[in-house]
CSV table of C-alpha atoms in Angstrom, one decimal:
chain,number,residue,atom,x,y,z
A,22,MET,CA,0.0,0.0,-0.2
A,23,LYS,CA,1.3,3.4,-0.8
A,24,LEU,CA,-0.1,6.6,0.6
A,25,TYR,CA,0.8,9.9,-1.0
A,26,VAL,CA,0.8,13.0,1.1
A,27,TYR,CA,2.1,16.4,2.4
A,28,ASP,CA,3.7,16.7,5.6
A,29,HIS,CA,1.8,19.8,6.6
A,30,CYS,CA,-1.7,18.8,5.4
A,31,PRO,CA,-4.3,17.9,8.2
A,32,PHE,CA,-6.3,16.0,5.7
A,33,CYS,CA,-3.0,13.8,5.0
A,34,VAL,CA,-2.6,13.4,8.7
A,35,ARG,CA,-6.1,11.8,9.1
A,36,ALA,CA,-4.7,9.0,6.9
A,37,ARG,CA,-1.5,8.9,8.2
A,38,MET,CA,-3.1,8.4,11.6
A,39,ILE,CA,-5.4,5.4,10.9
A,40,PHE,CA,-2.3,3.2,9.3
A,41,GLY,CA,-0.6,4.1,12.8
A,42,LEU,CA,-3.2,3.2,15.0
A,43,LYS,CA,-4.0,0.4,13.3
A,44,GLY,CA,-0.3,-0.7,13.1
A,45,ASN,CA,-0.6,-1.4,9.3
A,46,PRO,CA,2.3,-0.8,7.3
A,47,VAL,CA,2.4,1.5,4.6
A,48,ASP,CA,4.8,3.2,2.0
A,49,VAL,CA,4.4,7.1,2.7
A,50,ILE,CA,5.6,9.0,-0.4
A,51,TYR,CA,5.9,13.0,0.2
A,52,LEU,CA,5.2,14.7,-3.2
A,53,ALA,CA,6.1,18.2,-4.0
A,54,ASN,CA,3.4,20.9,-3.8
A,55,ASP,CA,3.7,21.6,-7.4
A,56,ASP,CA,3.5,17.9,-8.8
A,57,GLU,CA,0.1,18.2,-10.3
A,58,GLN,CA,0.7,15.4,-12.7
A,59,THR,CA,1.1,12.4,-10.0
A,60,PRO,CA,-2.4,13.1,-8.3
A,61,ILE,CA,-4.3,14.0,-11.4
A,62,GLY,CA,-2.9,10.6,-12.7
A,63,LEU,CA,-4.1,8.8,-9.7
A,64,ILE,CA,-7.6,10.5,-9.1
A,65,GLY,CA,-8.4,12.9,-11.6
A,66,LYS,CA,-7.6,15.9,-9.6
A,67,LYS,CA,-4.7,17.8,-7.8
A,68,MET,CA,-5.7,16.7,-4.0
A,69,LEU,CA,-4.1,14.4,-1.4
A,70,PRO,CA,-4.1,12.1,0.3
A,71,VAL,CA,-4.3,9.5,-1.9
A,72,THR,CA,-3.8,5.8,-1.5
A,73,VAL,CA,-2.8,3.1,-3.8
A,74,ASP,CA,-3.1,-0.7,-3.3
A,75,ASP,CA,-1.2,-3.4,-4.5
A,76,VAL,CA,-3.5,-3.8,-7.5
A,77,GLY,CA,-3.3,-0.1,-8.4
A,78,HIS,CA,-6.7,0.7,-7.0
A,79,ALA,CA,-6.7,4.9,-6.0
A,80,ILE,CA,-8.6,6.4,-3.3
A,81,GLY,CA,-8.4,10.2,-2.9
A,82,GLU,CA,-10.9,11.4,0.4
A,83,SER,CA,-9.4,11.5,3.6
A,84,LEU,CA,-12.1,10.4,5.4
A,85,ASP,CA,-12.7,7.6,2.8
A,86,ILE,CA,-9.2,6.6,2.9
A,87,VAL,CA,-9.8,6.2,6.9
A,88,LYS,CA,-12.9,4.1,6.7
A,89,ASN,CA,-11.5,2.0,4.1
A,90,ILE,CA,-8.3,1.1,6.3
A,91,ASP,CA,-10.0,1.0,9.5
A,92,ASN,CA,-12.4,-1.7,8.1
A,93,ILE,CA,-10.2,-3.4,5.9
A,94,ASP,CA,-9.7,-6.5,8.6
A,95,GLY,CA,-13.1,-6.1,9.7
A,96,GLN,CA,-11.7,-5.1,13.0
A,97,SER,CA,-12.3,-1.4,13.8
A,98,VAL,CA,-10.2,0.5,15.9
A,99,LEU,CA,-12.8,3.7,15.9
A,100,THR,CA,-15.5,2.5,18.2
A,101,LEU,CA,-15.4,4.5,20.9
A,102,PRO,CA,-18.2,7.2,21.7
A,103,LYS,CA,-17.8,10.1,20.0
A,104,LEU,CA,-16.7,13.2,22.2
A,105,CYS,CA,-19.4,15.8,22.6
A,106,GLY,CA,-18.5,19.2,21.7
A,107,VAL,CA,-15.6,18.4,19.6
A,108,GLU,CA,-16.9,18.6,16.0
A,109,GLU,CA,-18.4,22.0,17.1
A,110,TRP,CA,-15.1,23.0,18.4
A,111,ILE,CA,-13.3,22.3,15.3
A,112,GLU,CA,-16.1,24.3,13.1
A,113,ALA,CA,-15.8,27.3,15.5
A,114,TYR,CA,-11.9,27.4,15.6
A,115,SER,CA,-10.3,25.9,12.6
A,116,SER,CA,-10.5,28.9,10.3
A,117,ILE,CA,-8.4,30.7,12.8
A,118,ILE,CA,-6.0,28.2,13.3
A,119,TYR,CA,-5.4,27.9,9.7
A,120,LYS,CA,-5.1,31.6,9.4
A,121,LEU,CA,-2.0,31.0,11.7
A,122,ALA,CA,-0.6,27.7,10.6
A,123,ILE,CA,-0.8,28.3,6.7
A,124,PRO,CA,1.6,31.1,6.7
A,125,ARG,CA,4.0,29.4,8.9
A,126,TRP,CA,4.0,26.2,6.9
A,127,ALA,CA,4.9,28.1,4.0
A,128,TYR,CA,8.4,29.0,5.4
A,129,SER,CA,9.1,25.6,7.1
A,130,ASP,CA,11.3,23.0,5.9
A,131,PHE,CA,8.9,20.3,4.6
A,132,PRO,CA,9.3,17.7,1.9
A,133,GLU,CA,6.8,19.2,-0.1
A,134,PHE,CA,8.6,22.7,-0.4
A,135,GLN,CA,12.1,21.2,-1.1
A,136,THR,CA,12.4,23.6,-4.5
A,137,ILE,CA,11.8,27.4,-4.6
A,138,ASN,CA,8.8,26.3,-7.6
A,139,ALA,CA,6.9,24.1,-5.2
A,140,ARG,CA,7.1,26.7,-2.1
A,141,GLN,CA,5.9,29.5,-4.3
A,142,TYR,CA,3.1,27.1,-5.7
A,143,PHE,CA,2.0,26.8,-2.1
A,144,ILE,CA,2.1,30.7,-1.3
A,145,ASP,CA,0.3,32.0,-4.2
A,146,LYS,CA,-2.2,29.3,-4.0
A,147,LYS,CA,-3.0,30.0,-0.4
A,148,GLN,CA,-2.6,33.7,-0.6
A,149,ALA,CA,-5.4,33.8,-3.0
A,150,VAL,CA,-7.7,32.2,-0.8
A,151,PHE,CA,-6.5,33.5,2.8
A,152,GLY,CA,-4.7,37.0,1.9
A,153,SER,CA,-1.5,38.4,2.3
A,154,PHE,CA,0.6,36.2,4.5
A,155,SER,CA,2.4,39.3,5.6
A,156,ALA,CA,-1.0,40.5,7.0
A,157,LEU,CA,-1.9,37.2,8.5
A,158,ILE,CA,1.6,37.2,10.5
A,159,GLY,CA,0.7,40.8,11.8
A,160,ASP,CA,-2.7,39.5,12.9
A,161,SER,CA,-1.3,36.8,15.0
A,162,GLU,CA,-1.3,38.3,18.3
A,163,VAL,CA,-4.9,38.9,18.1
A,164,LEU,CA,-5.5,35.3,16.6
A,165,VAL,CA,-3.4,33.7,19.0
A,166,ALA,CA,-5.2,35.5,22.3
A,167,GLN,CA,-8.6,33.9,20.4
A,168,ILE,CA,-7.3,30.7,19.8
A,169,ASN,CA,-5.7,30.7,23.8
A,170,GLN,CA,-9.0,31.2,25.1
A,171,ALA,CA,-10.7,28.5,22.9
A,172,LEU,CA,-8.1,25.9,23.9
A,173,LEU,CA,-9.3,26.5,27.6
A,174,THR,CA,-12.6,25.5,26.4
A,175,LEU,CA,-11.5,22.3,24.8
A,176,GLU,CA,-9.5,21.8,27.9
A,177,HIS,CA,-13.1,20.5,29.7
A,178,ILE,CA,-14.1,18.4,26.5
A,179,LEU,CA,-11.6,16.1,25.8
A,180,VAL,CA,-11.1,12.9,27.7
A,181,SER,CA,-8.3,10.5,27.7
A,182,GLU,CA,-7.7,8.3,24.7
A,183,SER,CA,-7.5,5.0,24.4
A,184,THR,CA,-8.8,2.0,25.8
A,185,ASP,CA,-7.6,-1.2,24.7
A,186,HIS,CA,-6.4,0.3,21.7
A,187,LYS,CA,-9.8,1.7,20.5
A,188,TRP,CA,-10.3,5.1,19.8
A,189,SER,CA,-13.2,7.8,19.1
A,190,PRO,CA,-13.8,8.6,15.5
A,191,ASP,CA,-13.3,12.2,16.6
A,192,VAL,CA,-9.8,11.7,17.3
A,193,ILE,CA,-9.1,11.7,13.4
A,194,LEU,CA,-10.6,14.9,13.1
A,195,LEU,CA,-9.5,16.8,16.3
A,196,TYR,CA,-5.6,15.6,16.5
A,197,PRO,CA,-4.6,17.1,13.0
A,198,VAL,CA,-6.2,20.3,13.5
A,199,LEU,CA,-4.1,20.3,16.8
A,200,ARG,CA,-1.1,19.4,15.2
A,201,SER,CA,-1.5,22.1,12.5
A,202,LEU,CA,-1.7,24.6,15.4
A,203,SER,CA,1.4,23.3,16.8
A,204,ILE,CA,3.5,25.1,14.3
A,205,VAL,CA,2.4,28.2,16.0
A,206,LYS,CA,5.3,29.0,18.8
A,207,SER,CA,3.2,31.3,21.1
A,208,ILE,CA,0.5,28.9,21.8
A,209,VAL,CA,-0.4,28.5,25.5
A,210,TRP,CA,-1.4,24.5,25.9
A,211,PRO,CA,-3.8,24.1,28.6
A,212,ASP,CA,-2.4,20.9,30.5
A,213,ASN,CA,-5.3,18.3,29.7
A,214,VAL,CA,-4.9,19.5,25.9
A,215,ASP,CA,-1.3,19.2,25.5
A,216,ARG,CA,-1.4,15.8,27.3
A,217,TRP,CA,-4.1,14.5,25.1
A,218,SER,CA,-2.5,15.7,22.3
A,219,LYS,CA,0.9,14.3,23.2
A,220,ASN,CA,-0.6,11.0,23.7
A,221,ILE,CA,-2.2,10.6,20.3
A,222,ALA,CA,1.0,11.8,18.7
A,223,ARG,CA,2.8,8.8,20.2
A,224,GLN,CA,-0.2,6.4,19.4
A,225,CYS,CA,-0.7,7.3,15.7
A,226,GLY,CA,2.9,7.9,15.4
A,227,VAL,CA,2.8,11.4,13.5
A,228,ALA,CA,4.5,13.8,15.6
A,229,LEU,CA,3.7,17.5,16.4
A,230,HIS,CA,5.2,20.5,14.6
A,231,ASP,CA,5.9,22.0,18.3
A,232,HIS,CA,9.8,21.4,17.5
A,233,ILE,CA,10.1,23.6,14.5
A,234,ALA,CA,7.3,26.0,15.9
A,235,LEU,CA,7.5,29.7,14.5
């Protein structure tokens, strides 16, 4: 099984997580951000993650990949109850989180940005959607204050994961968002959120970005 991803991408993290939680081997391939040909050749559009199995069958939506791998052996690991309030929290705050994370991703040393053209491709595409990176960085103090307050709310939602190698489906949604936020150096992590994130990172094998935070 091959898994095509970008390191920064939260949707790609979902796919990487399920392989880690299941303990299933996978050949992770990091594509250059300006490589349009490979994903278009696999699924007809420029989008990752993509899995390709041993007979060449490709799947290109992150949650479809999660569902497929989780049930591939008939032994789902995403069977714990959903955490009340997690999806609502993500919906409320993910836009702010990505305004903080995206300009920092653009200047980080990820495998998808190993050429000038690949990095500039990302910058041009994202600035067209989110606006000037300079302006977003300039707004960091206000945005960080909002997220630090939001994390205090999340502190009371989270419970420890997992029980007997079982997890809530919300883990697949929330951890990639918090990993995205970990690229922001000035975030104040409440104890329970910090502990939860580091625990999930260990269990799924996809590290946080706090060691390269900007």
